[in-house]
Amino acid sequence: MILKIAFRNIFRQKRRTILTALAMIVGFMLSSVFIGWSDGIYSNIIDMFTRNRIGHIQVHQEGYLDRPSLYKNITVYESIGNTIQNNEGVEAWTPRLYAAGLGSVGEKSTAVRVVGIDLMREQNATKFSQKVIEGRPFQDIALNEAVIGNGLKKILKAEIGSDLVIFSQAADGSIANDLYKIVGITDSGDDITDRTTCYLNLSAAQELFVLEGRIHELVVIVSDINHVGRVTSSIKDTLRGLTLEVLPWQEVAKSFYNAMQADKQGDSIGRFVIILIVAMGVLNTVLMSVLERTREYGLLRAVGTKPIQIFGLVLCEVVIIAFASIVIGAAIGTTINYLLSVYGIEFIDGFTFGGMKFDKLHAEVNIRTLIIPTFTVMLSALLVSLYPAIKAARILPAKAMRTR
Amino acid sequence: MENTQKTDVIVTEEITKVYDPDRIPIFALNGINLTIQSGELTAIVGPSGSGKTTFLNIISGLDTPTEGKVWLAGKVLSEMSGNELSDYRRDNIGFIFQAYNLIPVLTVRENVEYIMLLAGVPKTERHKRVTAMLESVGLAGVEDRLPTKLSGGQQQRVAIARAMVSEPSIVLADEPTANLDSKTGSDLLEMMRKLNSDTGMTFIFSTHDPMVMESAKRLITLRDGKIDSDETK
């Protein structure tokens, strides 16, 4: 009967019910779209960061990441890579060789980071050719071609076709120097990388640094970024017994990951604002409703309704409105999130975040966009209804029934 | 069959009720000592503001006295918790308010059924009792109407049906005939008299209505919050 009274009370003051519901619907919608959009942005950023730079999982010789060295390298990487590829969830892998050197074009010289890559595998894993904005990637078989970053091109005042001299020290202690033809310029979206990086064919780099058959890093791309942890464990298992370190991107790029996490914490401010919107709307209308019905609560108490039942009656009305609002809010919020995930929002001049350039961002439809707003709306509505409900439950029947 | 075993159902000791004691104190009741026994049909009379409604509110636990004690079937009201009071009112007291006080979102049937539902009376029993009660107060056929669709007299009859359907031991009625025409008022009084004599139900009215005063077996007159006279017929 209490439920029946609650349900019918909702339809007594339709305008007030609609106002209360609107506060909840708008609150849910805002919360849902806010989460969908920010999750989408984080996914976009993380995906770009991992696919463009570090991959989802990296395999190195033990201690390489802490103190990178030309000598901490991996042999038989082809066989290791193929073993990794057999793990469920692995999409691609690619080997990389890293070395530092001096790069010169004409009279201009600067420090360069030489990255030896297997063009075909790099293309599979990180879509390398898409980063080449001028010229072309080097030929897979060509040994003396180089692709340099856009920033490095400016520093060295280089052009497509310029000769690049790389000068360094090889793994055997000999002087490593050679002449390469610049065939392409990259824009990876990461300014720091583009100011220093010079890509060589892996075999060319191995020959230059006398590291034949060796690499420093094996980058793994997984098909679903949310399964990185599971795939990392699985790869660790298959490589047990080797002196290799298998690390997920969260550990490889700790500072980036921590910055992302810290940024996500900022979401709670947004959520707090939404809770305030819901709370103010609900508190106002519920309090007004309790005040208007003081006489009725007095009557219910007089005929034997217990205080806890009156308390339940007020909360019940709020829960029914909240439930309906959540259903409507979820439908609208999910539709907006879906449209934003499909069409995204384009930025005319793009923007840079963490050295990465973004032209278009997409929202995400996930379970968080439903669960968090549901709890946010329901809890804030219930929380602010506690005071009016307690007030109604503690009514002194005779005094309440004197109210006109 | 008249219940001959008389017990004290309500005892008051020096009941005082002061409104606004901190500013200009108004003594609604001032030292009321009274004993009402089971099966009585008592009318509390007196001019407006004499304390009739306040007295009914206090002896039913709807209001608290500023001073003094009320015993209801041997229990001190001020020592009962909110829940105990609710249970006691639900199981033992039927209220008929002057302003009907029906639950506006419930139909006639649901209003009458409400107290039995709180008391956990089974559905078939509830249905049977409500139907019989509505018939006896002349409301058969309007069971599914909301109170707003009834006349003042009909609403009062719903309130009476609600008060008596659960067969409480005490019925407290605040000006029960005030909004009824003389025929309905007379029928109602007859019904109450019958219930009183058949079941031994205790009735306490506050009233200005000479017809009610005529029906009562005991007449207590209040004046300025004090008992002015107490006559048993």
XYZ file of C-alpha atoms in Angstrom:
637
model
C 0.000 0.000 0.000
C 2.890 2.354 0.805
C 4.219 1.683 -2.703
C 0.767 2.339 -4.146
C 0.496 5.655 -2.280
C 4.008 6.600 -3.397
C 3.231 5.771 -7.007
C -0.027 7.718 -7.022
C 1.528 10.687 -5.222
C 3.969 11.004 -8.110
C 1.101 11.728 -10.479
C -0.612 14.190 -8.157
C 1.719 17.077 -8.836
C 2.738 16.337 -12.402
C 4.629 19.601 -12.878
C 6.722 19.007 -9.777
C 7.391 15.404 -10.734
C 8.500 16.520 -14.195
C 10.833 19.129 -12.652
C 12.366 16.556 -10.313
C 12.722 14.065 -13.143
C 14.250 16.706 -15.418
C 16.953 17.461 -12.853
C 17.757 13.756 -12.690
C 17.578 13.188 -16.464
C 19.852 16.149 -17.189
C 22.197 15.011 -14.418
C 22.357 11.469 -15.801
C 22.802 12.667 -19.360
C 25.569 15.113 -18.461
C 27.338 12.503 -16.384
C 27.018 9.838 -19.085
C 28.209 12.083 -21.924
C 30.966 13.488 -19.720
C 32.278 9.996 -18.960
C 31.814 8.785 -22.554
C 33.650 11.798 -23.914
C 36.519 11.753 -21.421
C 36.945 7.975 -21.707
C 36.943 8.417 -25.481
C 39.630 11.116 -25.276
C 41.763 9.015 -22.939
C 41.413 6.046 -25.259
C 42.315 8.215 -28.268
C 45.371 9.614 -26.493
C 46.508 6.285 -25.075
C 45.957 4.526 -28.393
C 47.916 7.184 -30.264
C 50.661 7.211 -27.652
C 51.037 3.443 -27.552
C 50.652 2.710 -31.253
C 52.823 5.638 -32.365
C 55.595 5.328 -29.881
C 55.927 2.543 -27.419
C 53.446 -0.155 -28.395
C 51.251 -1.906 -25.851
C 53.881 -4.273 -24.499
C 57.671 -4.127 -24.773
C 60.264 -6.873 -24.447
C 63.870 -5.965 -23.608
C 66.954 -7.524 -22.245
C 66.815 -7.284 -18.430
C 67.741 -3.809 -17.156
C 67.653 -2.152 -20.597
C 64.825 0.175 -19.742
C 66.534 1.439 -16.581
C 69.943 1.899 -18.246
C 69.700 1.612 -22.025
C 72.903 0.324 -23.589
C 73.977 -0.791 -27.043
C 75.150 -4.043 -25.471
C 71.918 -5.040 -23.721
C 70.397 -6.566 -26.811
C 68.206 -9.491 -27.804
C 69.375 -12.239 -30.117
C 67.152 -14.743 -32.007
C 64.469 -12.096 -31.952
C 62.658 -13.616 -34.943
C 61.982 -16.800 -33.010
C 61.013 -14.859 -29.857
C 58.701 -12.667 -31.925
C 57.013 -15.673 -33.491
C 56.529 -17.226 -30.037
C 54.930 -13.985 -28.850
C 52.703 -13.855 -31.936
C 51.188 -17.209 -30.902
C 49.775 -15.708 -27.712
C 46.071 -14.983 -27.780
C 45.304 -11.301 -28.204
C 48.592 -10.399 -29.911
C 47.955 -8.457 -33.106
C 51.518 -7.762 -34.283
C 55.097 -7.415 -33.158
C 58.023 -5.454 -34.498
C 61.751 -5.321 -33.658
C 63.634 -2.093 -33.069
C 67.295 -1.234 -32.675
C 68.238 1.971 -30.885
C 71.516 3.882 -30.943
C 72.658 7.424 -30.438
C 74.901 9.274 -32.858
C 75.715 12.500 -34.565
C 73.809 13.330 -37.738
C 75.113 15.827 -40.297
C 73.681 17.328 -43.433
C 76.129 19.675 -45.112
C 77.527 21.862 -42.370
C 74.674 21.275 -39.933
C 75.084 18.632 -37.249
C 72.998 17.504 -34.321
C 72.534 14.572 -31.986
C 70.263 11.954 -33.470
C 68.544 8.894 -32.194
C 68.927 6.149 -34.752
C 66.021 3.711 -34.836
C 66.461 0.606 -36.925
C 63.115 -0.788 -37.991
C 61.801 -3.720 -39.972
C 59.648 -1.741 -42.400
C 57.142 -4.488 -43.082
C 56.597 -5.370 -39.431
C 56.599 -1.722 -38.364
C 53.971 -1.048 -41.002
C 51.820 -3.874 -39.576
C 52.264 -2.756 -36.004
C 52.340 1.047 -36.104
C 51.333 1.969 -39.688
C 54.734 3.570 -40.218
C 54.045 4.799 -43.757
C 51.165 6.955 -42.465
C 53.679 9.005 -40.506
C 55.660 9.807 -43.648
C 54.357 13.192 -44.707
C 56.949 13.950 -47.358
C 58.823 11.641 -49.729
C 58.446 7.944 -49.069
C 59.475 5.261 -46.590
C 62.801 3.598 -47.393
C 62.752 0.506 -49.585
C 62.723 -2.686 -47.598
C 65.853 -3.942 -49.297
C 67.652 -0.636 -49.578
C 70.409 -0.256 -47.074
C 71.414 3.332 -47.419
C 68.183 5.227 -47.224
C 66.955 7.161 -44.209
C 63.698 8.716 -43.074
C 64.004 11.567 -40.588
C 61.590 13.417 -38.346
C 60.105 16.732 -39.424
C 61.805 18.584 -36.567
C 65.180 17.036 -37.384
C 64.759 18.081 -41.011
C 64.385 21.702 -39.854
C 67.379 21.515 -37.518
C 69.602 20.025 -40.207
C 68.034 22.164 -42.959
C 67.674 18.909 -44.884
C 65.523 18.157 -47.925
C 64.369 14.986 -49.622
C 67.444 13.707 -51.436
C 69.911 15.308 -48.989
C 72.844 13.209 -47.847
C 72.870 12.405 -44.153
C 76.059 11.322 -42.466
C 75.652 9.355 -39.252
C 78.639 9.183 -36.947
C 78.744 6.994 -33.851
C 80.449 4.102 -32.122
C 79.642 0.525 -33.020
C 79.109 -2.354 -30.574
C 82.572 -3.749 -31.341
C 84.223 -0.433 -30.421
C 84.891 0.573 -34.017
C 83.795 3.895 -35.460
C 80.397 3.636 -37.037
C 79.848 6.078 -39.863
C 77.996 5.964 -43.131
C 76.204 8.083 -45.690
C 72.454 7.816 -46.196
C 70.078 9.401 -48.671
C 67.088 11.087 -46.983
C 63.996 9.688 -48.752
C 61.196 10.608 -46.341
C 60.135 12.957 -43.583
C 57.892 11.806 -40.728
C 55.394 13.538 -38.521
C 54.594 11.123 -35.732
C 52.492 13.659 -33.850
C 55.224 13.702 -31.205
C 57.416 16.799 -31.552
C 60.193 15.494 -29.299
C 60.513 12.273 -31.284
C 60.420 14.155 -34.596
C 63.273 16.495 -33.568
C 65.724 13.667 -32.898
C 64.721 10.502 -34.735
C 66.327 9.080 -37.811
C 64.862 5.801 -39.068
C 67.052 3.299 -40.878
C 66.278 -0.063 -42.292
C 66.902 -2.587 -39.474
C 69.560 -4.468 -41.394
C 71.300 -1.185 -42.265
C 71.308 -0.143 -38.626
C 72.545 -3.581 -37.537
C 75.389 -3.318 -40.022
C 76.254 0.257 -38.979
C 76.445 -0.620 -35.290
C 77.840 -4.109 -35.819
C 74.819 -5.738 -34.187
C 73.925 -8.274 -36.857
C 70.961 -10.415 -35.819
C 70.393 -8.300 -32.713
C 67.817 -5.750 -31.589
C 67.106 -3.791 -28.407
C 63.369 -3.807 -28.261
C 60.507 -5.946 -29.338
C 57.275 -3.990 -29.520
C 53.991 -5.890 -29.229
C 50.599 -4.564 -30.322
C 47.513 -6.228 -28.851
C 44.110 -6.295 -30.467
C 42.328 -4.873 -27.385
C 44.165 -2.388 -25.211
C 42.001 -3.358 -22.246
C 43.582 -6.850 -22.307
C 47.184 -5.673 -22.067
C 47.584 -7.054 -18.541
C 46.378 -10.515 -19.487
C 48.497 -10.666 -22.672
C 51.579 -9.439 -20.753
C 51.200 -12.289 -18.245
C 50.734 -14.777 -21.053
C 53.891 -13.547 -22.866
C 55.853 -13.646 -19.589
C 54.822 -17.281 -19.208
C 55.941 -18.216 -22.709
C 59.302 -16.430 -22.304
C 60.018 -17.880 -18.849
C 63.621 -18.955 -18.537
C 64.980 -16.193 -20.787
C 66.641 -13.113 -19.302
C 64.020 -10.874 -20.841
C 61.819 -8.209 -19.326
C 58.195 -8.069 -20.483
C 56.489 -4.813 -19.541
C 53.071 -3.344 -20.310
C 52.843 0.239 -21.566
C 51.763 1.440 -18.131
C 55.201 0.496 -16.774
C 57.202 1.481 -19.836
C 55.711 4.985 -19.759
C 55.065 5.364 -16.044
C 54.981 9.161 -16.031
C 52.528 9.276 -18.947
C 50.335 6.669 -17.266
C 50.434 8.526 -13.934
C 49.585 11.804 -15.680
C 46.592 10.108 -17.320
C 45.452 8.691 -13.993
C 45.823 12.084 -12.317
C 43.857 13.673 -15.149
C 41.127 11.101 -14.715
C 40.877 12.066 -11.057
C 39.910 15.498 -12.324
C 36.685 13.882 -13.519
C 35.478 13.738 -9.938
C 35.129 17.529 -9.970
C 32.809 17.251 -12.964
C 30.877 14.503 -11.242
C 30.571 16.623 -8.110
C 29.058 19.460 -10.151
C 26.540 17.025 -11.652
C 25.666 15.666 -8.203
C 25.049 19.263 -7.119
C 22.672 19.847 -10.048
C 20.690 16.717 -9.215
C 20.797 17.362 -5.487
C 19.551 20.939 -5.707
C 16.698 20.009 -8.028
C 15.622 17.030 -5.975
C 16.025 18.616 -2.538
C 13.960 21.619 -3.531
C 11.039 19.677 -4.945
C 11.020 16.875 -2.363
C 11.205 19.316 0.520
C 8.357 21.325 -0.959
C 6.317 18.181 -1.447
C 6.880 17.100 2.174
C 5.924 20.531 3.486
C 2.753 20.565 1.394
C 1.742 17.115 2.578
C 2.529 17.607 6.260
C -1.161 17.171 7.106
C -1.338 13.879 5.213
C 1.730 12.501 6.922
C 0.141 13.501 10.234
C -2.993 11.577 9.272
C -1.008 8.509 8.217
C 0.813 8.590 11.539
C -2.484 9.065 13.422
C -4.052 5.944 11.958
C -1.076 3.775 12.836
C 1.545 4.178 10.101
C 4.994 3.812 11.648
C 7.640 6.536 11.287
C 9.826 4.167 9.253
C 6.938 3.600 6.825
C 6.529 7.367 6.328
C 10.280 7.589 5.809
C 10.033 4.768 3.267
C 7.111 6.466 1.531
C 9.092 9.657 0.851
C 12.154 7.724 -0.335
C 9.981 5.410 -2.414
C 8.592 8.350 -4.385
C 12.116 9.595 -5.070
C 13.321 6.131 -6.091
C 10.438 5.680 -8.553
C 11.135 9.071 -10.168
C 14.886 8.353 -10.147
C 14.388 4.959 -11.777
C 12.271 6.409 -14.596
C 14.714 9.296 -15.025
C 17.652 6.909 -15.209
C 15.966 4.908 -17.990
C 15.228 8.076 -19.991
C 18.641 9.605 -19.212
C 20.378 6.374 -20.236
C 18.554 6.292 -23.558
C 19.418 9.914 -24.383
C 22.961 9.746 -22.980
C 23.813 6.528 -24.816
C 22.445 7.916 -28.085
C 24.608 11.043 -27.760
C 27.656 8.955 -26.825
C 27.045 6.625 -29.747
C 26.766 9.511 -32.217
C 29.920 11.098 -30.785
C 31.742 7.785 -30.995
C 30.791 7.312 -34.644
C 31.152 10.857 -35.965
C 33.468 12.384 -33.346
C 34.288 16.068 -33.146
C 36.753 17.549 -35.603
C 39.169 20.304 -34.577
C 39.954 22.599 -37.488
C 43.556 23.379 -36.470
C 43.950 20.300 -34.305
C 45.504 20.434 -30.871
C 48.565 18.970 -29.207
C 48.551 16.903 -26.050
C 51.704 15.363 -24.623
C 53.521 16.085 -27.874
C 50.805 14.340 -29.910
C 48.622 16.156 -32.376
C 44.883 15.446 -32.558
C 42.566 16.530 -35.363
C 39.500 14.558 -34.354
C 38.325 12.985 -31.118
C 35.677 10.354 -30.509
C 33.570 9.502 -27.475
C 33.234 5.955 -26.188
C 30.185 3.904 -25.274
C 31.070 1.665 -22.357
C 29.509 0.265 -19.200
C 30.951 3.144 -17.134
C 28.703 5.585 -19.012
C 25.705 3.766 -17.524
C 26.862 2.510 -14.142
C 28.519 5.664 -12.767
C 25.629 8.024 -13.697
C 23.113 5.506 -12.295
C 24.875 5.486 -8.935
C 25.497 9.223 -9.074
C 21.848 10.087 -9.719
C 20.345 7.467 -7.407
C 22.683 8.159 -4.501
C 22.519 11.940 -4.715
C 18.711 11.825 -5.014
C 18.440 9.475 -2.036
C 20.954 11.420 -0.016
C 19.179 14.749 -0.337
C 15.812 13.064 0.268
C 16.980 11.774 3.643
C 16.362 15.105 5.368
C 12.790 15.583 4.060
C 12.064 11.887 4.743
C 13.299 12.123 8.337
C 11.354 15.348 8.750
C 8.184 13.616 7.517
C 8.773 10.554 9.710
C 9.230 12.637 12.859
C 6.069 14.641 12.395
C 3.901 14.986 15.496
C 0.466 13.873 14.237
C -1.679 16.442 16.071
C 0.568 19.339 15.076
C 0.769 18.129 11.474
C -3.002 17.790 11.221
C -3.469 21.370 12.355
C -1.539 22.434 9.234
C -3.711 23.895 6.515
C -24.758 -8.577 23.916
C -23.543 -5.944 26.359
C -20.112 -6.264 27.838
C -20.620 -6.062 31.595
C -16.932 -6.352 32.600
C -15.904 -2.695 33.018
C -12.218 -1.740 33.023
C -10.458 1.621 33.052
C -9.404 2.185 29.439
C -8.273 5.801 29.777
C -7.007 7.466 32.922
C -5.602 10.971 32.972
C -3.718 12.531 35.851
C -3.294 16.288 36.060
C -3.127 16.730 32.289
C -1.980 20.192 31.332
C -1.316 21.409 27.810
C 0.219 24.838 27.316
C 0.692 26.239 23.828
C 3.571 28.662 23.317
C 4.824 28.338 26.912
C 7.822 30.627 26.281
C 5.933 33.659 24.954
C 2.258 34.133 25.827
C 1.252 30.790 27.396
C -2.192 29.523 26.426
C -3.568 26.816 28.727
C -5.558 24.524 26.422
C -5.931 21.977 29.247
C -5.332 22.724 32.871
C -5.099 19.817 35.311
C -7.568 17.298 33.874
C -8.168 14.197 35.995
C -10.485 11.725 34.350
C -11.191 8.017 34.127
C -13.065 6.506 31.200
C -14.171 2.918 31.429
C -14.651 0.402 28.671
C -18.050 0.490 27.001
C -18.717 4.122 27.828
C -20.334 6.438 25.307
C -18.960 9.761 26.401
C -19.455 13.195 24.932
C -16.973 15.965 25.668
C -18.730 19.244 25.236
C -17.863 22.859 25.723
C -17.452 26.082 23.780
C -14.855 26.502 21.037
C -11.367 26.721 22.511
C -12.366 24.871 25.670
C -9.808 22.107 24.910
C -12.010 19.313 23.509
C -9.850 18.481 20.476
C -6.627 18.880 22.473
C -7.993 16.433 25.046
C -8.840 13.856 22.375
C -5.396 14.305 20.781
C -3.633 13.793 24.095
C -5.554 10.722 25.232
C -4.864 9.085 21.848
C -1.153 9.901 21.817
C -1.421 12.201 18.805
C -0.134 15.025 20.992
C 1.898 15.149 24.175
C 0.822 16.902 27.374
C 3.016 19.625 28.821
C 2.477 18.055 32.226
C 0.623 15.059 33.638
C 0.211 11.436 32.608
C -2.156 9.428 30.468
C -2.739 5.704 30.990
C -4.178 3.889 28.027
C -5.283 0.362 28.951
C -2.791 0.429 31.799
C 0.150 1.767 29.786
C 1.667 5.215 30.282
C 1.574 6.959 26.908
C 4.670 9.094 27.501
C 6.698 5.924 28.098
C 5.780 4.418 24.718
C 8.083 4.799 21.692
C 6.868 6.239 18.375
C 6.481 2.745 16.933
C 4.654 1.433 20.003
C 2.259 4.366 19.842
C 1.647 3.744 16.131
C 0.926 0.068 16.796
C -1.320 0.929 19.710
C -3.347 3.442 17.730
C -3.577 1.061 14.768
C -4.839 -1.854 16.873
C -6.950 -0.121 19.508
C -8.148 3.304 18.438
C -10.448 4.378 15.645
C -10.358 8.065 14.732
C -13.100 10.135 13.200
C -11.788 13.593 12.469
C -13.879 16.678 11.960
C -12.200 17.393 8.614
C -12.592 13.788 7.364
C -8.851 13.460 6.768
C -8.954 10.799 4.095
C -5.893 9.806 2.098
C -6.545 11.657 -1.170
C -4.738 9.223 -3.513
C -6.573 6.153 -2.221
C -10.072 5.111 -3.244
C -12.909 4.728 -0.751
C -12.221 0.998 -0.430
C -8.449 1.518 -0.036
C -8.951 4.228 2.594
C -11.143 1.927 4.673
C -8.820 -1.025 4.103
C -5.604 0.867 4.946
C -5.482 0.267 8.717
C -6.258 -3.439 8.364
C -3.505 -3.670 5.783
C -1.062 -2.135 8.261
C -2.258 -4.632 10.852
C -1.637 -7.531 8.456
C -5.261 -8.704 8.156
C -5.512 -11.283 5.321
C -6.868 -10.057 1.981
C -10.119 -12.032 1.931
C -10.938 -10.979 5.477
C -10.181 -7.358 4.626
C -12.370 -7.495 1.556
C -15.265 -9.022 3.485
C -15.088 -6.516 6.325
C -14.687 -3.471 4.063
C -17.638 -4.488 1.892
C -19.854 -5.012 4.936
C -18.765 -1.763 6.552
C -19.266 0.325 3.420
C -22.704 -1.171 3.040
C -23.589 -0.360 6.623
C -22.594 3.319 6.197
C -24.468 3.541 2.905
C -21.468 3.738 0.621
C -22.016 0.618 -1.453
C -21.373 1.435 -5.105
C -18.804 4.191 -4.556
C -15.961 1.931 -3.421
C -13.682 2.828 -6.310
C -14.119 6.602 -6.175
C -11.441 8.925 -4.895
C -12.382 11.108 -1.891
C -12.402 14.220 -4.096
C -15.348 12.731 -6.024
C -17.495 12.410 -2.887
C -19.741 14.875 -1.056
C -18.812 16.070 2.429
C -21.291 13.680 4.019
C -19.983 10.741 2.010
C -16.409 11.579 2.977
C -17.369 11.659 6.637
C -18.994 8.249 6.278
C -15.785 6.899 4.728
C -13.917 8.275 7.740
C -16.394 6.545 10.056
C -16.092 3.279 8.151
C -12.291 3.529 8.368
C -12.443 4.170 12.108
C -14.673 1.216 12.851
C -13.781 -1.436 10.301
C -10.916 -2.850 12.328
C -13.184 -3.052 15.385
C -11.031 -0.962 17.739
C -11.728 -0.971 21.453
C -11.942 2.848 21.528
C -13.387 5.236 18.943
C -12.458 8.892 19.258
C -14.612 11.235 17.238
C -14.011 14.940 16.871
C -17.307 16.601 15.943
C -18.419 13.554 13.925
C -21.743 15.022 12.842
C -20.558 18.551 12.152
C -20.592 18.151 8.393
C -23.527 15.787 8.072
C -27.192 16.476 7.465
C -29.491 15.604 10.363
C -30.703 12.328 8.786
C -27.175 11.026 8.124
C -26.032 12.275 11.511
C -28.903 10.501 13.215
C -28.216 7.238 11.311
C -24.584 7.448 12.241
C -25.347 7.949 15.910
C -27.711 5.031 15.829
C -25.002 2.865 14.324
C -22.530 3.907 16.996
C -25.024 3.324 19.765
C -25.649 -0.164 18.398
C -21.956 -0.959 18.184
C -21.516 0.350 21.721
C -24.238 -1.796 23.135
C -23.456 -4.894 21.011
C -19.687 -4.988 21.266
C -18.855 -2.819 24.252
C -16.790 -0.500 22.014
C -15.874 2.703 23.897
C -16.898 5.938 22.174
C -15.607 9.370 23.088
C -16.992 12.315 21.125
C -16.215 15.955 21.191
C -19.297 17.766 20.028
C -21.547 20.790 19.889
C -24.405 18.748 18.449
C -27.385 18.363 20.851
C -28.277 15.105 19.084
C -24.890 13.614 20.008
C -25.182 14.936 23.560
C -28.599 13.284 23.755
C -27.164 9.929 22.695
C -24.227 9.989 25.119
C -24.385 8.115 28.408
C -21.844 10.446 30.011
C -21.446 14.155 29.414
C -18.199 15.934 30.340
C -18.174 19.685 29.961
C -14.888 21.487 29.513
C -14.437 25.189 30.047
C -11.121 27.041 29.761
C -9.232 23.756 29.799
C -10.828 22.496 32.998
C -13.635 20.047 33.722
C -16.699 22.131 34.431
C -19.092 19.210 34.941
C -19.149 15.433 34.595
C -22.618 13.851 34.453
C -23.560 10.234 33.920
C -27.091 9.613 32.643
